[in-house]
PDB file of C-alpha atoms and ligand atoms in Angstrom:
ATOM      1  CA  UNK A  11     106.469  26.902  23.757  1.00 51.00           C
ATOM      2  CA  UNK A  12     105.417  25.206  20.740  1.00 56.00           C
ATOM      3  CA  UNK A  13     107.613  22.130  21.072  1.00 58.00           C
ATOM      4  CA  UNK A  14     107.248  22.426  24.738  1.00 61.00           C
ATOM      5  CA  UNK A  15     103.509  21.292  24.030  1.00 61.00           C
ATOM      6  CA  UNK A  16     104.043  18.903  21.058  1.00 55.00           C
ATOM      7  CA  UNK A  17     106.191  16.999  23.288  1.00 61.00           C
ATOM      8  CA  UNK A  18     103.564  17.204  26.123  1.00 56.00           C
ATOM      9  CA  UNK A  19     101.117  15.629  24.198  1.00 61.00           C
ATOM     10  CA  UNK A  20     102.931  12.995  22.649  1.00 62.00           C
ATOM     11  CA  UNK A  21     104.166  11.902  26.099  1.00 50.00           C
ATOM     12  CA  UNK A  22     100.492  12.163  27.926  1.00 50.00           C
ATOM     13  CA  UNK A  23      99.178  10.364  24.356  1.00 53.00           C
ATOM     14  CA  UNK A  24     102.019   7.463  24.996  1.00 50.00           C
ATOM     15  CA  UNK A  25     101.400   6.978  29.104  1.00 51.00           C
ATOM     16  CA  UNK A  26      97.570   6.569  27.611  1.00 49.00           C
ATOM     17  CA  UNK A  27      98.026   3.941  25.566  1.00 51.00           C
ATOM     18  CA  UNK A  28     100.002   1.911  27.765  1.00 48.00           C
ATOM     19  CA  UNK A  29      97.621   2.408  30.663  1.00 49.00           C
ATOM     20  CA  UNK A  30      95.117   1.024  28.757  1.00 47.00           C
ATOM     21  CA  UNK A  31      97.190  -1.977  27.064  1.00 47.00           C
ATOM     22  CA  UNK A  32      98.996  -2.828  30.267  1.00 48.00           C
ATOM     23  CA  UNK A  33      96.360  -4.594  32.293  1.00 50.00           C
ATOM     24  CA  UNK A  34      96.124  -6.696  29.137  1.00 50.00           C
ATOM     25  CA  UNK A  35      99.800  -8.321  28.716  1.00 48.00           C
ATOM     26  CA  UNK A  36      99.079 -10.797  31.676  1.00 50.00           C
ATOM     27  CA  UNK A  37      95.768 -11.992  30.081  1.00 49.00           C
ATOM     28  CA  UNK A  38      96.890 -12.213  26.797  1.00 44.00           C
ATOM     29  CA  UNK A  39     100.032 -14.421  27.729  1.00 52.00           C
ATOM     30  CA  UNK A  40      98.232 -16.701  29.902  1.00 49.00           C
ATOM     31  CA  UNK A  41      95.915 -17.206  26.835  1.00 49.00           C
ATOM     32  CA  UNK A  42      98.603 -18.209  24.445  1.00 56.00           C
ATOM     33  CA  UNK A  43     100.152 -20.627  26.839  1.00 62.00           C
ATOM     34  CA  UNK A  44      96.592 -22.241  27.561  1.00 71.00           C
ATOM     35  CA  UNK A  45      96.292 -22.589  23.652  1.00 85.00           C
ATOM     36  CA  UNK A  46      99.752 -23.710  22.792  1.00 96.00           C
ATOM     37  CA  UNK A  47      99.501 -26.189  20.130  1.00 97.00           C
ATOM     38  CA  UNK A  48     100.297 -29.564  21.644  1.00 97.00           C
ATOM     39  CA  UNK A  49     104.018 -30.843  20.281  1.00 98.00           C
ATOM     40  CA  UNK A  50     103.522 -34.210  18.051  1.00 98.00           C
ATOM     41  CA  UNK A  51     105.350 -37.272  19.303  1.00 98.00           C
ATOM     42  CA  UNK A  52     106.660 -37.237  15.834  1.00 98.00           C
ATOM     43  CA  UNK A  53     108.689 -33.267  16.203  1.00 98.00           C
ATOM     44  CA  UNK A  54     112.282 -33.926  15.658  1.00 98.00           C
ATOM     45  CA  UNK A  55     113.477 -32.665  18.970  1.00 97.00           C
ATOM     46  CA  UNK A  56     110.742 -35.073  20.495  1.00 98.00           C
ATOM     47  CA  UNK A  57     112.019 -37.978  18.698  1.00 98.00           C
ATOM     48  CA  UNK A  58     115.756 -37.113  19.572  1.00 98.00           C
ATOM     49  CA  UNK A  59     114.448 -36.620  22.953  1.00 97.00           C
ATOM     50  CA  UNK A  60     112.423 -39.987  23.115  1.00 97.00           C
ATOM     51  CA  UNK A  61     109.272 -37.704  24.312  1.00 97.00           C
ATOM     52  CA  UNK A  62     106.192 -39.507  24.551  1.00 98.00           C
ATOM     53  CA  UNK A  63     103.089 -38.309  25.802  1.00 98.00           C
ATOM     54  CA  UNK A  64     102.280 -40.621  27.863  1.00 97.00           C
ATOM     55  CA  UNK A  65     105.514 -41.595  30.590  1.00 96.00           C
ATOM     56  CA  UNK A  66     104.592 -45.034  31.118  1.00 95.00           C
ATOM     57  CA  UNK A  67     104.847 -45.697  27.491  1.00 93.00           C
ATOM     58  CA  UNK A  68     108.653 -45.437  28.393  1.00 93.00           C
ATOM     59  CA  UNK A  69     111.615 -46.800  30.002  1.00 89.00           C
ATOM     60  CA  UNK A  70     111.432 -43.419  32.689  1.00 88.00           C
ATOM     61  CA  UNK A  71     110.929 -44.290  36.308  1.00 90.00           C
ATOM     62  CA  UNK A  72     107.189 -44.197  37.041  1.00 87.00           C
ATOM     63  CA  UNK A  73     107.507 -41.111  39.621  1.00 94.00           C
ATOM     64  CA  UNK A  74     108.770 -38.894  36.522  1.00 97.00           C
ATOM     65  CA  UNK A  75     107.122 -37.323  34.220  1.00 97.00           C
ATOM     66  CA  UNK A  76     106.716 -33.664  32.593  1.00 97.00           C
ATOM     67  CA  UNK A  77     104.406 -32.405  35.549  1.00 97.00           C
ATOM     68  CA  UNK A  78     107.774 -32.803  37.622  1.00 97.00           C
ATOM     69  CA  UNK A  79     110.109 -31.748  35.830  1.00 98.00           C
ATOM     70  CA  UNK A  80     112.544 -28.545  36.253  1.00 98.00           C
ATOM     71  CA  UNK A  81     111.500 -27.317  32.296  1.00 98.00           C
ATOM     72  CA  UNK A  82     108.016 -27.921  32.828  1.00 97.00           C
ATOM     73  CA  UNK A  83     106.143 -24.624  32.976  1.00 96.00           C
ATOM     74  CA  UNK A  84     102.662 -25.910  33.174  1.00 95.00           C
ATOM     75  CA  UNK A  85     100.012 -25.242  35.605  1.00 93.00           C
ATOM     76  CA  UNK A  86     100.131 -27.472  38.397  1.00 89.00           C
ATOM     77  CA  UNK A  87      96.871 -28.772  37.424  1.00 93.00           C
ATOM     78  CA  UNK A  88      97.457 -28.517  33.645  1.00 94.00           C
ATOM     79  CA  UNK A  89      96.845 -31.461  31.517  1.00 96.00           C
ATOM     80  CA  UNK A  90      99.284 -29.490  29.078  1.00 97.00           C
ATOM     81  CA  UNK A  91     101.903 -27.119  29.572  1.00 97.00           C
ATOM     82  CA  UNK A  92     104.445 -25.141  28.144  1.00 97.00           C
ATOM     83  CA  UNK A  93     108.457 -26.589  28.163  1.00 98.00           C
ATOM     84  CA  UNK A  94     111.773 -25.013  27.553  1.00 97.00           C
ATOM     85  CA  UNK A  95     112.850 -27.527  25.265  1.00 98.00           C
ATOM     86  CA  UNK A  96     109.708 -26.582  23.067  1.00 98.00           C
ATOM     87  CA  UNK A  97     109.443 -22.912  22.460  1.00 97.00           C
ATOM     88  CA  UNK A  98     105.812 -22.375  21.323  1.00 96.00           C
ATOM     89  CA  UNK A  99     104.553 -25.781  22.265  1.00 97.00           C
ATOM     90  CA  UNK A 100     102.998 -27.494  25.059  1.00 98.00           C
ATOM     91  CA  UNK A 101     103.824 -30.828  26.256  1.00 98.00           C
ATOM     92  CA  UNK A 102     101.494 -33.573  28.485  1.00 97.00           C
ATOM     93  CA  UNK A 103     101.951 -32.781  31.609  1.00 97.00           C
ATOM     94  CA  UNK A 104     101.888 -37.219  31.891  1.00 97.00           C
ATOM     95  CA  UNK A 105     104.938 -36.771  29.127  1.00 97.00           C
ATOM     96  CA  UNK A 106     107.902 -37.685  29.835  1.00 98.00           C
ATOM     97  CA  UNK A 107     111.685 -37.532  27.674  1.00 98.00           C
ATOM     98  CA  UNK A 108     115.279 -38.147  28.268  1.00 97.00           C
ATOM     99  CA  UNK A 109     116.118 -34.432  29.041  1.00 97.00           C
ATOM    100  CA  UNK A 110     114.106 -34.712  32.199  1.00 98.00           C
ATOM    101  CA  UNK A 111     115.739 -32.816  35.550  1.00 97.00           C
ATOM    102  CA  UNK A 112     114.504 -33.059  39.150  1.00 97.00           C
ATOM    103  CA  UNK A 113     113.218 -29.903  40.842  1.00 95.00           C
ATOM    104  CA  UNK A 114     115.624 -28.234  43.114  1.00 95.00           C
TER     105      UNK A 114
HETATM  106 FE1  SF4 B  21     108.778 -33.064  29.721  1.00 87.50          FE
HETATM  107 FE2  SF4 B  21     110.908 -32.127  31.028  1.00 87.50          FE
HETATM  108 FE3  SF4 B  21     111.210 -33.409  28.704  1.00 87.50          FE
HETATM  109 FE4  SF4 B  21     110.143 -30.975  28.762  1.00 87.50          FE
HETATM  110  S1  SF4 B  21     112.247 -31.540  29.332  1.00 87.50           S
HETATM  111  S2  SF4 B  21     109.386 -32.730  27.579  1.00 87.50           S
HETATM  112  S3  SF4 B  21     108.985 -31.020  30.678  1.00 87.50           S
HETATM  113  S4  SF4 B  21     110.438 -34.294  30.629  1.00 87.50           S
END
């Protein structure tokens, strides 16, 4: 009966603390992605890439740039956002580099 209570508590003591952390998660991720540090033209997988932060600093069509492009992960209305190709890093959402894909 012992145990039977131990493990009782532990479990109610558990489902508390993530009732209390979970409506947290979403705020804190949308917090680090709003304060990504912004990648520097000068990263080496932005210079292999030929990112820039401004697209009409480059040879890439006019109509494409990171706001539009399939690893873009920005808010819409983002002047910065998050990219696959740079974990932990936002890029301009007016950036533009040579891994760019069109949206499905
Ligand atoms: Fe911008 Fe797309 Fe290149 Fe990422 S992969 S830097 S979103 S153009």
């Amino acid at each position: 009966m012992k145990d039977r209570n131990l493990s009782r508590r532990r479990f109610l003591s558990s489902a508390a603390k993530g009732a209390v952390a979970a409506p947290f998660i979403p705020l804190v991720n949308i917090a680090s992605a709003q304060d990504l540090p912004q990648v520097s033209e000068s990263d080496p997988t932005a210079v292999a890439l030929q990112y820039k932060h401004d697209a009409t600093q480059t040879a890439a069509p006019t109509e494409r740039t990171c706001a539009n492009c399939l690893l873009y992960q920005g808010d819409a209305d983002a002047e910065w956002g998050p990219c696959q190709l740079f974990p932990g890093k936002a890029v301009a959402a007016a950036g533009w580099c040579t891994a760019w894909a069109a949206q499905p």
